[in-house]
mmCIF file with all atom_site columns, C-alpha atoms in Angstrom:
data_model
loop_
_atom_site.group_PDB
_atom_site.id
_atom_site.type_symbol
_atom_site.label_atom_id
_atom_site.label_alt_id
_atom_site.label_comp_id
_atom_site.label_asym_id
_atom_site.label_entity_id
_atom_site.label_seq_id
_atom_site.pdbx_PDB_ins_code
_atom_site.Cartn_x
_atom_site.Cartn_y
_atom_site.Cartn_z
_atom_site.occupancy
_atom_site.B_iso_or_equiv
_atom_site.pdbx_formal_charge
_atom_site.auth_seq_id
_atom_site.auth_comp_id
_atom_site.auth_asym_id
_atom_site.auth_atom_id
_atom_site.pdbx_PDB_model_num
ATOM 1   C CA . MET A 1 1   ? 15.074  -4.352  -6.124  1.00 93.00 ? 4   MET A CA 1
ATOM 2   C CA . LEU A 1 2   ? 11.959  -6.083  -4.803  1.00 94.00 ? 5   LEU A CA 1
ATOM 3   C CA . VAL A 1 3   ? 12.096  -7.226  -1.174  1.00 94.00 ? 6   VAL A CA 1
ATOM 4   C CA . PHE A 1 4   ? 9.719   -9.874  0.182   1.00 93.00 ? 7   PHE A CA 1
ATOM 5   C CA . GLU A 1 5   ? 11.043  -10.004 3.754   1.00 90.00 ? 8   GLU A CA 1
ATOM 6   C CA . ALA A 1 6   ? 8.035   -9.171  5.954   1.00 89.00 ? 9   ALA A CA 1
ATOM 7   C CA . ASP A 1 7   ? 10.145  -8.275  9.034   1.00 90.00 ? 10  ASP A CA 1
ATOM 8   C CA . GLN A 1 8   ? 12.225  -5.786  7.061   1.00 93.00 ? 11  GLN A CA 1
ATOM 9   C CA . VAL A 1 9   ? 9.181   -4.183  5.429   1.00 94.00 ? 12  VAL A CA 1
ATOM 10  C CA . TYR A 1 10  ? 7.312   -3.984  8.754   1.00 92.00 ? 13  TYR A CA 1
ATOM 11  C CA . ASP A 1 11  ? 10.320  -2.282  10.378  1.00 92.00 ? 14  ASP A CA 1
ATOM 12  C CA . TYR A 1 12  ? 10.433  0.222   7.524   1.00 94.00 ? 15  TYR A CA 1
ATOM 13  C CA . LEU A 1 13  ? 6.714   0.965   7.807   1.00 92.00 ? 16  LEU A CA 1
ATOM 14  C CA . LYS A 1 14  ? 6.749   1.180   11.616  1.00 90.00 ? 17  LYS A CA 1
ATOM 15  C CA . SER A 1 15  ? 9.489   3.819   11.458  1.00 91.00 ? 18  SER A CA 1
ATOM 16  C CA . ARG A 1 16  ? 7.170   5.946   9.317   1.00 88.00 ? 19  ARG A CA 1
ATOM 17  C CA . MET A 1 17  ? 3.786   5.007   10.791  1.00 84.00 ? 20  MET A CA 1
ATOM 18  C CA . PRO A 1 18  ? 3.758   5.334   14.587  1.00 76.00 ? 21  PRO A CA 1
ATOM 19  C CA . GLY A 1 19  ? 1.352   2.887   16.163  1.00 78.00 ? 22  GLY A CA 1
ATOM 20  C CA . LEU A 1 20  ? 1.417   0.327   13.339  1.00 81.00 ? 23  LEU A CA 1
ATOM 21  C CA . LEU A 1 21  ? 1.004   -3.107  14.884  1.00 75.00 ? 24  LEU A CA 1
ATOM 22  C CA . ARG A 1 22  ? 2.249   -6.256  13.267  1.00 80.00 ? 25  ARG A CA 1
ATOM 23  C CA . LEU A 1 23  ? -0.193  -9.062  12.614  1.00 73.00 ? 26  LEU A CA 1
ATOM 24  C CA . GLU A 1 24  ? 1.106   -12.595 12.174  1.00 75.00 ? 27  GLU A CA 1
ATOM 25  C CA . SER A 1 25  ? -0.523  -12.996 8.784   1.00 78.00 ? 28  SER A CA 1
ATOM 26  C CA . GLY A 1 26  ? 0.961   -9.849  7.212   1.00 87.00 ? 29  GLY A CA 1
ATOM 27  C CA . VAL A 1 27  ? 2.766   -10.111 3.885   1.00 92.00 ? 30  VAL A CA 1
ATOM 28  C CA . GLY A 1 28  ? 5.371   -7.487  3.022   1.00 94.00 ? 31  GLY A CA 1
ATOM 29  C CA . ILE A 1 29  ? 6.553   -6.181  -0.326  1.00 96.00 ? 32  ILE A CA 1
ATOM 30  C CA . GLY A 1 30  ? 9.256   -3.550  -0.440  1.00 95.00 ? 33  GLY A CA 1
ATOM 31  C CA . TRP A 1 31  ? 11.474  -1.709  -2.881  1.00 95.00 ? 34  TRP A CA 1
ATOM 32  C CA . SER A 1 32  ? 15.154  -1.331  -2.083  1.00 94.00 ? 35  SER A CA 1
ATOM 33  C CA . ARG A 1 33  ? 17.529  1.158   -3.667  1.00 91.00 ? 36  ARG A CA 1
ATOM 34  C CA . ASP A 1 34  ? 21.244  1.010   -2.801  1.00 90.00 ? 37  ASP A CA 1
ATOM 35  C CA . GLY A 1 35  ? 20.459  -1.494  -0.025  1.00 90.00 ? 38  GLY A CA 1
ATOM 36  C CA . GLU A 1 36  ? 17.867  0.717   1.712   1.00 93.00 ? 39  GLU A CA 1
ATOM 37  C CA . LEU A 1 37  ? 14.090  0.407   1.541   1.00 94.00 ? 40  LEU A CA 1
ATOM 38  C CA . VAL A 1 38  ? 12.490  3.439   -0.086  1.00 94.00 ? 41  VAL A CA 1
ATOM 39  C CA . ALA A 1 39  ? 8.960   2.011   -0.359  1.00 94.00 ? 42  ALA A CA 1
ATOM 40  C CA . GLY A 1 40  ? 6.993   -0.738  1.279   1.00 94.00 ? 43  GLY A CA 1
ATOM 41  C CA . ALA A 1 41  ? 3.549   -2.261  1.616   1.00 94.00 ? 44  ALA A CA 1
ATOM 42  C CA . VAL A 1 42  ? 2.186   -4.745  4.092   1.00 94.00 ? 45  VAL A CA 1
ATOM 43  C CA . PHE A 1 43  ? -1.034  -6.579  3.329   1.00 95.00 ? 46  PHE A CA 1
ATOM 44  C CA . GLU A 1 44  ? -3.104  -7.960  6.196   1.00 93.00 ? 47  GLU A CA 1
ATOM 45  C CA . GLN A 1 45  ? -6.607  -8.789  7.368   1.00 92.00 ? 48  GLN A CA 1
ATOM 46  C CA . HIS A 1 46  ? -7.459  -10.713 4.199   1.00 91.00 ? 49  HIS A CA 1
ATOM 47  C CA . ASN A 1 47  ? -11.073 -11.865 4.566   1.00 94.00 ? 50  ASN A CA 1
ATOM 48  C CA . GLY A 1 48  ? -11.691 -13.367 1.130   1.00 93.00 ? 51  GLY A CA 1
ATOM 49  C CA . VAL A 1 49  ? -13.257 -10.174 -0.241  1.00 96.00 ? 52  VAL A CA 1
ATOM 50  C CA . SER A 1 50  ? -10.817 -7.424  0.691   1.00 96.00 ? 53  SER A CA 1
ATOM 51  C CA . VAL A 1 51  ? -7.390  -6.908  2.196   1.00 96.00 ? 54  VAL A CA 1
ATOM 52  C CA . TRP A 1 52  ? -5.899  -3.917  4.023   1.00 95.00 ? 55  TRP A CA 1
ATOM 53  C CA . ALA A 1 53  ? -2.637  -2.404  2.814   1.00 95.00 ? 56  ALA A CA 1
ATOM 54  C CA . HIS A 1 54  ? -0.293  -0.194  4.826   1.00 92.00 ? 57  HIS A CA 1
ATOM 55  C CA . VAL A 1 55  ? 1.965   1.747   2.472   1.00 92.00 ? 58  VAL A CA 1
ATOM 56  C CA . ALA A 1 56  ? 4.911   4.116   2.883   1.00 90.00 ? 59  ALA A CA 1
ATOM 57  C CA . ILE A 1 57  ? 6.969   5.708   0.131   1.00 90.00 ? 60  ILE A CA 1
ATOM 58  C CA . ASP A 1 58  ? 10.088  7.815   0.626   1.00 89.00 ? 61  ASP A CA 1
ATOM 59  C CA . ASP A 1 59  ? 11.261  8.132   -2.929  1.00 68.00 ? 62  ASP A CA 1
ATOM 60  C CA . GLY A 1 60  ? 9.378   10.075  -5.566  1.00 68.00 ? 63  GLY A CA 1
ATOM 61  C CA . HIS A 1 61  ? 9.985   7.561   -8.359  1.00 77.00 ? 64  HIS A CA 1
ATOM 62  C CA . LEU A 1 62  ? 8.612   4.042   -8.012  1.00 80.00 ? 65  LEU A CA 1
ATOM 63  C CA . PRO A 1 63  ? 9.457   1.536   -10.697 1.00 84.00 ? 66  PRO A CA 1
ATOM 64  C CA . ARG A 1 64  ? 6.664   -0.356  -12.395 1.00 88.00 ? 67  ARG A CA 1
ATOM 65  C CA . THR A 1 65  ? 8.201   -3.549  -10.993 1.00 92.00 ? 68  THR A CA 1
ATOM 66  C CA . PHE A 1 66  ? 7.200   -2.517  -7.464  1.00 91.00 ? 69  PHE A CA 1
ATOM 67  C CA . LEU A 1 67  ? 3.770   -1.260  -8.526  1.00 90.00 ? 70  LEU A CA 1
ATOM 68  C CA . ARG A 1 68  ? 3.087   -4.482  -10.461 1.00 91.00 ? 71  ARG A CA 1
ATOM 69  C CA . ALA A 1 69  ? 4.002   -6.555  -7.389  1.00 93.00 ? 72  ALA A CA 1
ATOM 70  C CA . PHE A 1 70  ? 1.842   -4.285  -5.219  1.00 91.00 ? 73  PHE A CA 1
ATOM 71  C CA . LEU A 1 71  ? -1.160  -4.896  -7.514  1.00 92.00 ? 74  LEU A CA 1
ATOM 72  C CA . ALA A 1 72  ? -0.461  -8.581  -8.193  1.00 93.00 ? 75  ALA A CA 1
ATOM 73  C CA . TYR A 1 73  ? -0.467  -9.731  -4.584  1.00 94.00 ? 76  TYR A CA 1
ATOM 74  C CA . PRO A 1 74  ? -4.019  -8.689  -3.674  1.00 95.00 ? 77  PRO A CA 1
ATOM 75  C CA . PHE A 1 75  ? -5.659  -9.224  -7.058  1.00 94.00 ? 78  PHE A CA 1
ATOM 76  C CA . LYS A 1 76  ? -3.823  -12.261 -8.463  1.00 93.00 ? 79  LYS A CA 1
ATOM 77  C CA . VAL A 1 77  ? -2.615  -14.096 -5.358  1.00 94.00 ? 80  VAL A CA 1
ATOM 78  C CA . CYS A 1 78  ? -5.345  -13.277 -2.822  1.00 94.00 ? 81  CYS A CA 1
ATOM 79  C CA . LYS A 1 79  ? -8.005  -12.828 -5.514  1.00 95.00 ? 82  LYS A CA 1
ATOM 80  C CA . VAL A 1 80  ? -9.779  -10.127 -3.528  1.00 96.00 ? 83  VAL A CA 1
ATOM 81  C CA . GLN A 1 81  ? -12.224 -7.598  -4.920  1.00 96.00 ? 84  GLN A CA 1
ATOM 82  C CA . ALA A 1 82  ? -10.724 -4.612  -3.084  1.00 97.00 ? 85  ALA A CA 1
ATOM 83  C CA . VAL A 1 83  ? -7.591  -3.295  -1.386  1.00 97.00 ? 86  VAL A CA 1
ATOM 84  C CA . ARG A 1 84  ? -8.180  -0.738  1.358   1.00 97.00 ? 87  ARG A CA 1
ATOM 85  C CA . GLY A 1 85  ? -5.787  1.543   3.155   1.00 95.00 ? 88  GLY A CA 1
ATOM 86  C CA . TYR A 1 86  ? -5.594  4.463   5.515   1.00 91.00 ? 89  TYR A CA 1
ATOM 87  C CA . VAL A 1 87  ? -3.779  7.521   4.154   1.00 93.00 ? 90  VAL A CA 1
ATOM 88  C CA . GLU A 1 88  ? -3.142  10.654  6.147   1.00 93.00 ? 91  GLU A CA 1
ATOM 89  C CA . ALA A 1 89  ? -5.123  13.443  4.496   1.00 96.00 ? 92  ALA A CA 1
ATOM 90  C CA . SER A 1 90  ? -1.965  15.558  4.371   1.00 94.00 ? 93  SER A CA 1
ATOM 91  C CA . ASN A 1 91  ? -0.077  12.871  2.394   1.00 91.00 ? 94  ASN A CA 1
ATOM 92  C CA . HIS A 1 92  ? -0.953  14.243  -1.034  1.00 92.00 ? 95  HIS A CA 1
ATOM 93  C CA . ARG A 1 93  ? 1.726   12.234  -2.838  1.00 88.00 ? 96  ARG A CA 1
ATOM 94  C CA . LEU A 1 94  ? 0.342   8.873   -1.658  1.00 90.00 ? 97  LEU A CA 1
ATOM 95  C CA . ARG A 1 95  ? -3.258  9.984   -2.202  1.00 94.00 ? 98  ARG A CA 1
ATOM 96  C CA . ASN A 1 96  ? -2.384  11.043  -5.773  1.00 92.00 ? 99  ASN A CA 1
ATOM 97  C CA . LEU A 1 97  ? -0.676  7.713   -6.440  1.00 89.00 ? 100 LEU A CA 1
ATOM 98  C CA . ALA A 1 98  ? -3.748  5.869   -5.145  1.00 92.00 ? 101 ALA A CA 1
ATOM 99  C CA . ARG A 1 99  ? -5.962  7.899   -7.486  1.00 93.00 ? 102 ARG A CA 1
ATOM 100 C CA . ARG A 1 100 ? -3.667  7.239   -10.469 1.00 90.00 ? 103 ARG A CA 1
ATOM 101 C CA . LEU A 1 101 ? -3.939  3.510   -9.762  1.00 91.00 ? 104 LEU A CA 1
ATOM 102 C CA . GLY A 1 102 ? -7.742  3.812   -9.763  1.00 92.00 ? 105 GLY A CA 1
ATOM 103 C CA . ALA A 1 103 ? -8.547  4.084   -6.044  1.00 95.00 ? 106 ALA A CA 1
ATOM 104 C CA . VAL A 1 104 ? -11.439 6.066   -4.661  1.00 96.00 ? 107 VAL A CA 1
ATOM 105 C CA . GLU A 1 105 ? -11.599 7.870   -1.343  1.00 97.00 ? 108 GLU A CA 1
ATOM 106 C CA . GLU A 1 106 ? -14.485 6.312   0.550   1.00 97.00 ? 109 GLU A CA 1
ATOM 107 C CA . ALA A 1 107 ? -14.374 7.976   3.953   1.00 97.00 ? 110 ALA A CA 1
ATOM 108 C CA . THR A 1 108 ? -12.578 10.523  6.093   1.00 98.00 ? 111 THR A CA 1
ATOM 109 C CA . LEU A 1 109 ? -11.819 9.871   9.741   1.00 97.00 ? 112 LEU A CA 1
ATOM 110 C CA . LYS A 1 110 ? -11.614 13.250  11.453  1.00 98.00 ? 113 LYS A CA 1
ATOM 111 C CA . GLN A 1 111 ? -8.594  13.850  13.723  1.00 97.00 ? 114 GLN A CA 1
ATOM 112 C CA . ALA A 1 112 ? -7.565  10.180  13.534  1.00 93.00 ? 115 ALA A CA 1
ATOM 113 C CA . THR A 1 113 ? -3.826  10.864  13.953  1.00 89.00 ? 116 THR A CA 1
ATOM 114 C CA . THR A 1 114 ? -1.620  13.477  15.526  1.00 89.00 ? 117 THR A CA 1
ATOM 115 C CA . ASN A 1 115 ? -1.298  14.918  11.995  1.00 89.00 ? 118 ASN A CA 1
ATOM 116 C CA . GLY A 1 116 ? -5.047  15.298  11.534  1.00 94.00 ? 119 GLY A CA 1
ATOM 117 C CA . ASP A 1 117 ? -7.531  13.461  9.344   1.00 97.00 ? 120 ASP A CA 1
ATOM 118 C CA . VAL A 1 118 ? -7.149  10.056  7.701   1.00 95.00 ? 121 VAL A CA 1
ATOM 119 C CA . VAL A 1 119 ? -8.716  9.099   4.373   1.00 97.00 ? 122 VAL A CA 1
ATOM 120 C CA . ILE A 1 120 ? -9.751  5.524   3.626   1.00 97.00 ? 123 ILE A CA 1
ATOM 121 C CA . CYS A 1 121 ? -8.843  4.708   0.028   1.00 97.00 ? 124 CYS A CA 1
ATOM 122 C CA . THR A 1 122 ? -10.235 1.683   -1.792  1.00 97.00 ? 125 THR A CA 1
ATOM 123 C CA . LEU A 1 123 ? -8.830  0.198   -4.964  1.00 95.00 ? 126 LEU A CA 1
ATOM 124 C CA . TRP A 1 124 ? -11.446 -2.056  -6.549  1.00 95.00 ? 127 TRP A CA 1
ATOM 125 C CA . ARG A 1 125 ? -10.387 -4.912  -8.800  1.00 93.00 ? 128 ARG A CA 1
ATOM 126 C CA . ARG A 1 126 ? -12.724 -3.673  -11.548 1.00 90.00 ? 129 ARG A CA 1
ATOM 127 C CA . ASN A 1 127 ? -11.254 -0.149  -11.433 1.00 86.00 ? 130 ASN A CA 1
ATOM 128 C CA . HIS A 1 128 ? -7.553  -0.635  -10.897 1.00 82.00 ? 131 HIS A CA 1
ATOM 129 C CA . VAL A 1 129 ? -5.202  0.531   -13.608 1.00 75.00 ? 132 VAL A CA 1
ATOM 130 C CA . ALA A 1 130 ? -3.309  -2.319  -15.220 1.00 72.00 ? 133 ALA A CA 1
ATOM 131 C CA . LEU A 1 131 ? 0.369   -1.558  -15.686 1.00 66.00 ? 134 LEU A CA 1
ATOM 132 C CA . ALA A 1 132 ? 2.044   -2.590  -18.920 1.00 48.00 ? 135 ALA A CA 1
ATOM 133 C CA . GLN A 1 133 ? 4.636   -5.340  -18.644 1.00 49.00 ? 136 GLN A CA 1
ATOM 134 C CA . ASN A 1 134 ? 7.326   -3.194  -20.277 1.00 42.00 ? 137 ASN A CA 1
#
């Protein structure tokens, strides 16, 4: 089930992303299964052209409902040209999902976390994969 409670999504993300700070303008979208969040995204730092997304996923299967909401907020609501996010280089599952959605890896920040490198992924409006409504 989709969750739009920013506090709940931030708490979920902060438990998986040490050091994540909450900004007042952040918007959260989560996916709940059996009453527990298994995926979440917070969008922040919208500047009219791009927005940053912080994403965490526990469960291997994400329904299209969550992915559609994840893509709709930045591109249909905010009308930005790009969504950017930091992904730990070792997080192959999230990096693969980003690629399947059409994102490109634009930069690598060496030794940016205690787990090593961080990759900056960008999903451009013109390149993102549209998900069928059914």
